[in-house]
Amino acid sequence: MEKKKMINNSMFDKSMLLRAVKDSFIKLSPKDELKNPVMFLVYVSALLTTILFVFSLFGIKDGIVTAAFILCVAIILWATCLFSNFAEAVAEGRGKAQADSLRATRKEVIAHKLIDKNDKNQIESIEGTLLKKGDYFLVEANEQIPADGEVVEGAASVDESAITGESAPVIREAGGDRSAVTGGTTILSDWLVIKVTQEAGNSFLDKMIGMVEGANRKKTPNEVALEILLVALSLIFLLVTASLYTYTSMTSVLLGVKDSISVVWLIALLVCLAPTTIGALLSAIGIAGMSRLNRANVLAMSGRAIEAAGDVDVLLLDKTGTITLGNRRAAEFIPVDGHEISEVADVAQLASLADETPEGRSIVILAKNQFGLRERKINEKHLEFIPFTAQTKMSGVNYANVEIRKGAAANIEKYVKENNHQYSKECQNIVEKISKKGGTPLVVTKNYEIYGIIYLKDIIKKGVKEKFADLRKMGIQTIMITGDNPITAAAIAAEAGVDDFLAQATPESKLETIKEFQKKGHLVAMTGDGTNDAPALAQADVAVAMNSGTQAAKEAGNMVDLDSSPTKLLEIVKIGKQLLMTRGSLTTFSIANDISKYFAIIPAIFMNLYPRLQVLNIMHLSSPTSAILSALIFNALIIVALIPLALKGVKYREVTAKKLLNHNLLIYGLGGIIIPFIAIKLIDMIVASLLGIV
């Protein structure tokens, strides 16, 4: 199935970059700057330096620095603020572009409200925005659904491409786990009676627009904790700088040195000491993480959920559709009690002619491929097909005094014995062997005589075992959830390579399993789509509800997978871990590159007063002026240089935490020390050649 062509939301899209540049200047308002305490410190420093420049024009001197030097520092500090705003604006740009696209799909719709929910002929036409929770309305072919709701009557084909990007229509019908519909989608055929579950302004589309735009993004606990650390460091460096000013001023008086220190120098020192690099990129990293999740067609109801996904260490995965392909397939016909395999195939195919399930179709195909059973000699008019029911757990066909049945072994045994026939002991032994292998045995009979067994096999998805091995390396435990019996579940779990399994799963057992792991300090993730999954989804730390599922499941989850793909949970965990890795790596780099800035700026500021500090000038920078400007320029440019990495994220590696830590310390720790030394020296060489104008 092809996806609808998505908007161009590349970081290098011209219109998006222009919008980000404009937003960078808009974000210079004190109200916006105050949201980022570290960069607010730079903002105040830029204001103070600008004021000092104005004073210098009127002859009010600041130590030995010139007006031109103060102007250069002010420009660099304002540029640093703009670069920080630009990083955030670019990260937000993708979400805003997607939000604009979603808004374009929303239009005023006339709703056919039912005056009496049981009478489709009593209709009142009103604006869709006037619908209230609990109202009922009718939607027919080629009409847009005006509000979120649950289908209470009817079945129809629905185009959800405006929400999911998927061009193929889906079936929505009353009852079951496919009853939820979203406002803004369009019915292509038939009709539906829908009960409103969300009022205007709180619809799923409204939530999508708010989340992708970033308007509803709240800082995550880890993000808040890191920000508190950065603020604490900044306050410490502010006190250090103030103390240095006092100490240096007193020393200057005692030594009789005039104009030994400048406020602008100390401002430059403070900005270089403060963790401005990670402070400038912290918000962009969080927004970009949510954007990556949006591009994976997952709507996160909170940033906390994305962050929790990165810390998850227990995954509860549905067997069907996640670990297996989703449909059991006929793999073999096994005859018993002297019957020929061709007889079993013939009887099995007859019993499956009216079976439209994937399993039934696979039986017909296997019989056709193995024995060429294509045309039936029996006149279809004389066939009485017996459909599968939850009570009998059998299906089959009757014709010309012949009864053919296929079904679960226990039900066939009961059916045979109730008609005064013996159940085959050989059949019973084979059924047990198939169950132990993880397969599903279906027994076939003709006139109450056991002919043989159809071996249905769960097909494990290619690469799943390797993926679970990678997750194990990362310390993540995988648990398969299935309704199969324990013997079958154990066999499939062993073949797939999961760590554990929950057989014959019920809503209660899922909930209790999650609670038990959480009591032990684990973070648990799971997926679900039905109302019976809602309790477990509400309990899980990361709960991914399928968009095709019920409203109850979507409200219980903290993420919604618009593609309704059970395997998406693995990708979500990957994105969550990538977010944490990116934040940790850039924090390491930011703190590491401060070391080189200390060696550049501290000797430059205090060398005149303390000549012995010359030994710290290991980069042999040209002059105090060029050294200070070079450190500030690097401090500003490194923010721009790291924007692509903050938005794209650090490359995800499925390794143990220890290996990951060692790798990050080597790349971003050691690299964060070496790169600034080289860059500041190169900038100093350029600045030194321009000092004539400074």
PDB file of C-alpha atoms in Angstrom, residues 336-337 339 409-428 443-452:
ATOM      1  CA  VAL A 336      -4.582 -41.451  10.650  1.00  0.00           C
ATOM      2  CA  ASP A 337      -6.147 -44.894  10.986  1.00  0.00           C
ATOM      3  CA  HIS A 339      -6.460 -43.234   5.470  1.00  0.00           C
ATOM      4  CA  ALA A 409      -9.457 -31.611  18.638  1.00  0.00           C
ATOM      5  CA  ALA A 410     -11.509 -31.369  21.840  1.00  0.00           C
ATOM      6  CA  ASN A 411     -14.611 -30.217  19.974  1.00  0.00           C
ATOM      7  CA  ILE A 412     -14.282 -32.846  17.262  1.00  0.00           C
ATOM      8  CA  GLU A 413     -13.845 -35.514  19.935  1.00  0.00           C
ATOM      9  CA  LYS A 414     -17.054 -34.384  21.613  1.00  0.00           C
ATOM     10  CA  TYR A 415     -18.849 -34.254  18.230  1.00  0.00           C
ATOM     11  CA  VAL A 416     -17.735 -37.806  17.329  1.00  0.00           C
ATOM     12  CA  LYS A 417     -18.598 -39.332  20.694  1.00  0.00           C
ATOM     13  CA  GLU A 418     -22.017 -37.653  20.785  1.00  0.00           C
ATOM     14  CA  ASN A 419     -22.777 -39.508  17.550  1.00  0.00           C
ATOM     15  CA  ASN A 420     -21.733 -42.864  19.030  1.00  0.00           C
ATOM     16  CA  HIS A 421     -18.359 -43.171  17.298  1.00  0.00           C
ATOM     17  CA  GLN A 422     -14.900 -43.807  18.701  1.00  0.00           C
ATOM     18  CA  TYR A 423     -12.290 -41.061  18.811  1.00  0.00           C
ATOM     19  CA  SER A 424      -8.948 -42.038  17.264  1.00  0.00           C
ATOM     20  CA  LYS A 425      -6.113 -42.689  19.725  1.00  0.00           C
ATOM     21  CA  GLU A 426      -3.557 -42.174  16.935  1.00  0.00           C
ATOM     22  CA  CYS A 427      -5.154 -38.808  16.231  1.00  0.00           C
ATOM     23  CA  GLN A 428      -4.874 -37.851  19.902  1.00  0.00           C
ATOM     24  CA  VAL A 443      -9.017 -32.552  13.103  1.00  0.00           C
ATOM     25  CA  VAL A 444     -11.112 -33.464  10.022  1.00  0.00           C
ATOM     26  CA  THR A 445     -13.927 -36.022   9.971  1.00  0.00           C
ATOM     27  CA  LYS A 446     -16.245 -37.527   7.411  1.00  0.00           C
ATOM     28  CA  ASN A 447     -19.444 -39.066   8.692  1.00  0.00           C
ATOM     29  CA  TYR A 448     -17.988 -39.039  12.248  1.00  0.00           C
ATOM     30  CA  GLU A 449     -14.887 -40.971  11.181  1.00  0.00           C
ATOM     31  CA  ILE A 450     -11.518 -39.335  11.864  1.00  0.00           C
ATOM     32  CA  TYR A 451      -9.579 -38.962   8.602  1.00  0.00           C
ATOM     33  CA  GLY A 452      -6.602 -36.962   9.818  1.00  0.00           C
TER      34      GLY A 452
END
